[in-house]
Structures are given as structure tokens and as C-alpha cells.
Amino acid sequence: MHNADIPPDVLRQREAKWLDMLNSWDKWMAKKHKKVKLRCQKGIPPSLRGRAWLYLSGGKVKKEQNQGKFQELDSQPGDPKWLDVIEKDLHRQFPFHEMFVARGGHGQQDLFRVLKAYTLHRPEEGYCQAQAPIAAVLLMHMPAEDAFWGLVQICEKYLPGYYSAGLEAIQLDGEILFALLKRVSPVAHRHLKKYKIDPILYMTEWFMCAFSRTLPWVSVLRMWDMFFCEGVKIIFRVGLVLLKCMLGSQEKLKVCQGQYETMELLRSIEPRYMHEAFLVQEVSSAHTLTCCTSISIQTIFKHGLIMKHIHIYFLKNATH
């Protein structure tokens, strides 16, 4: 249900429940994590979404452990090599949103500050274009310092290695997604294999931007509510649902006999499959969930694409 469709008294009740949780967060996370998860699936009230995301991600703790760090990074000039690239990307992020519509406006300024700070925080990584929409979504919900720590958590805890040069982590997760697809939708799997369509061709933007450039806005928010609570497996489940819906029947495949036609189909996903209610239902469903919590270790070793800690990280997160 869209927030606009939720009766005001129900929304107030949800806000009260979330305030209670946020005010005794450690206790809730330690003893009632399943309840927190269910409430994230229902959708976080808009008025508390930014605060909830920061708590769920661990960004609040990071910020408290590193007091003054953002201000220190913010005051430094930064590497001109990255600053030029960041500057060019600012106006491309949600140009119709009031925060980012004006060149040099406060939204674009804060986005620049957050992205610059991250390049100083992780100079060996620098800047990756997919970080800009992630940071922009965070800034729509929280101040620049909080958005910085939210970005740090996404890059280091939720999607480690995604934004490093070489894209090894995204290639590994592409292979995992493809292996899972064989179980969720053998028809879609066979089709992609037949036309030699590498996962990196269709899932890179989905995963690196956490679907912020793919789904309708309301669906993005609902998926992020669940993503911050449950981790990267939510991104996998959304990807599996979209692939199954678009390529999972012989009827649909009649119109895409080839690599080009298939890619065009995946670039124009039918709106009904991206609707928030449909996605939440599918992403939470038993079949998709089961397939995302029992990944074949053989698949990972067979491809041997990247360091050990990344697949251990994924397996750990997938079994929560």
C-alpha cells in the first residue's frame, strides 16, 4: 500500500511503533529482530525513514565512533582527478527532484561534499559513478554527514568491492545470480544461456545502483527499507523476480529471439512487475527466499572470481 493510501491514524500508529523502536534500538535488534524485519517489509514511515536507514545500516554507530571525521574530510580540497568527474555527474542525479534541479543548489553541493569525502575516506577506491545515485537517495532522507556514513556502510558492509576498479565483486554476484536463476526460472536461465547473455550486461546497474535507476520511486524506497534490514539478498531477490517475470515464459520469449531483443526487453520492464505491492509480495515469497538462502558453494569455487571474504560475506548475509 502506498503511503498516500494509508489512513492517517494507521500511519500515526506506525510512526509511534517506529519511534519506540528507534529509542531503544539495541534492545530491539538484539531480541526482536524478526519484528523489525516485518516492520521494514511493511514500509518505514516517511517521516522516520532517514533515521531508520541510518540505524539499520549501522551508520549511526560509525558516525559516533568517528566524531568529527566527516567535517575533517569535508574541509580538505580532495583529488582534482576525482573532483572533475564528480562535478560532471552532479546534474545527472534525479534532475527532476527539487533538491537537485538547480545547478549549484544545496542538493548538488551536498552531493559533491559527500562524494568528495568518500574519495578521501577511501583514496585507493576513489569515485565510481554508481555511487552518485546511491548518495543522492540518501541525501533526500538525511543531512550530508549522515548520508556520508550511510554511503560508507553501503560500500563497505552491504556491497563490498562493488565500486572498486575491475568490477570483480559484481562479476561474482552476477554468476551467483545466474546460478540462482536456474532454480527460480529454468526457462529464463536457458534463454540467457542460449544467447550467451552475460549477467554483467543486465545486472550491473541494477545491483550497483541498488535499483535506484530502475524501479519507480515508491518501489525503490520499499526495497531500500528491506535492503537496509536484510542486506544484499534483497537486491538478488528483486533481480530474480524481474528476470523471472520478463523471461520466465515461452510466450514472452517469442518476441525476443536474440541478444539485442532480450536486452531491450530487460531495459523496458513492464510497470506491473515493478509495482511496490507486487515486488514486496514476490521478494518476501517463500520460493524466491529459499533460493536466495542456499547458494551453491561449488558455483562460487568453480568460477573462482574473487577473494574469499566476499563470498563468505554473502553466504553469511544470505542465511540471516
PDB file of N, CA and C in Angstrom, residues 156-157 159-161 169 305-317:
ATOM      1  N   GLU A 156      30.946  -0.522   2.052  1.00  0.00           N
ATOM      2  CA  GLU A 156      31.865  -1.388   2.796  1.00  0.00           C
ATOM      3  C   GLU A 156      31.190  -2.599   3.428  1.00  0.00           C
ATOM      4  N   LYS A 157      29.921  -2.460   3.797  1.00  0.00           N
ATOM      5  CA  LYS A 157      29.239  -3.552   4.504  1.00  0.00           C
ATOM      6  C   LYS A 157      28.244  -4.289   3.608  1.00  0.00           C
ATOM      7  N   LEU A 159      27.609  -3.826   0.049  1.00  0.00           N
ATOM      8  CA  LEU A 159      28.046  -4.155  -1.319  1.00  0.00           C
ATOM      9  C   LEU A 159      29.567  -4.024  -1.436  1.00  0.00           C
ATOM     10  N   PRO A 160      30.323  -4.737  -0.610  1.00  0.00           N
ATOM     11  CA  PRO A 160      31.783  -4.556  -0.618  1.00  0.00           C
ATOM     12  C   PRO A 160      32.401  -4.967  -1.949  1.00  0.00           C
ATOM     13  N   GLY A 161      33.305  -4.131  -2.413  1.00  0.00           N
ATOM     14  CA  GLY A 161      34.000  -4.436  -3.663  1.00  0.00           C
ATOM     15  C   GLY A 161      33.264  -4.008  -4.916  1.00  0.00           C
ATOM     16  N   ALA A 169      33.787  -8.027  -7.860  1.00  0.00           N
ATOM     17  CA  ALA A 169      32.699  -8.386  -6.942  1.00  0.00           C
ATOM     18  C   ALA A 169      31.363  -8.457  -7.666  1.00  0.00           C
ATOM     19  N   LEU A 305      36.169 -16.246  -8.892  1.00  0.00           N
ATOM     20  CA  LEU A 305      36.354 -14.904  -9.439  1.00  0.00           C
ATOM     21  C   LEU A 305      37.012 -13.914  -8.490  1.00  0.00           C
ATOM     22  N   ILE A 306      36.911 -14.143  -7.168  1.00  0.00           N
ATOM     23  CA  ILE A 306      37.358 -13.059  -6.284  1.00  0.00           C
ATOM     24  C   ILE A 306      37.737 -13.568  -4.909  1.00  0.00           C
ATOM     25  N   MET A 307      38.250 -12.680  -4.112  1.00  0.00           N
ATOM     26  CA  MET A 307      38.773 -13.036  -2.799  1.00  0.00           C
ATOM     27  C   MET A 307      37.736 -13.756  -1.942  1.00  0.00           C
ATOM     28  N   LYS A 308      38.292 -14.542  -1.036  1.00  0.00           N
ATOM     29  CA  LYS A 308      37.476 -15.409  -0.188  1.00  0.00           C
ATOM     30  C   LYS A 308      36.465 -14.617   0.640  1.00  0.00           C
ATOM     31  N   HIS A 309      36.863 -13.447   1.141  1.00  0.00           N
ATOM     32  CA  HIS A 309      35.996 -12.760   2.111  1.00  0.00           C
ATOM     33  C   HIS A 309      34.674 -12.318   1.505  1.00  0.00           C
ATOM     34  N   ILE A 310      34.628 -12.097   0.190  1.00  0.00           N
ATOM     35  CA  ILE A 310      33.379 -11.623  -0.401  1.00  0.00           C
ATOM     36  C   ILE A 310      32.338 -12.728  -0.427  1.00  0.00           C
ATOM     37  N   HIS A 311      32.709 -13.958  -0.824  1.00  0.00           N
ATOM     38  CA  HIS A 311      31.670 -14.986  -0.842  1.00  0.00           C
ATOM     39  C   HIS A 311      31.300 -15.419   0.573  1.00  0.00           C
ATOM     40  N   ILE A 312      32.255 -15.341   1.522  1.00  0.00           N
ATOM     41  CA  ILE A 312      31.903 -15.636   2.919  1.00  0.00           C
ATOM     42  C   ILE A 312      30.899 -14.596   3.402  1.00  0.00           C
ATOM     43  N   TYR A 313      31.173 -13.325   3.067  1.00  0.00           N
ATOM     44  CA  TYR A 313      30.256 -12.238   3.439  1.00  0.00           C
ATOM     45  C   TYR A 313      28.848 -12.499   2.899  1.00  0.00           C
ATOM     46  N   PHE A 314      28.778 -12.907   1.621  1.00  0.00           N
ATOM     47  CA  PHE A 314      27.452 -13.107   1.034  1.00  0.00           C
ATOM     48  C   PHE A 314      26.718 -14.267   1.683  1.00  0.00           C
ATOM     49  N   LEU A 315      27.432 -15.377   1.883  1.00  0.00           N
ATOM     50  CA  LEU A 315      26.792 -16.554   2.479  1.00  0.00           C
ATOM     51  C   LEU A 315      26.292 -16.233   3.878  1.00  0.00           C
ATOM     52  N   LYS A 316      27.085 -15.465   4.616  1.00  0.00           N
ATOM     53  CA  LYS A 316      26.690 -15.079   5.976  1.00  0.00           C
ATOM     54  C   LYS A 316      25.406 -14.260   5.932  1.00  0.00           C
ATOM     55  N   ASN A 317      25.367 -13.293   5.014  1.00  0.00           N
ATOM     56  CA  ASN A 317      24.185 -12.435   4.910  1.00  0.00           C
ATOM     57  C   ASN A 317      22.978 -13.176   4.365  1.00  0.00           C
TER      58      ASN A 317
END
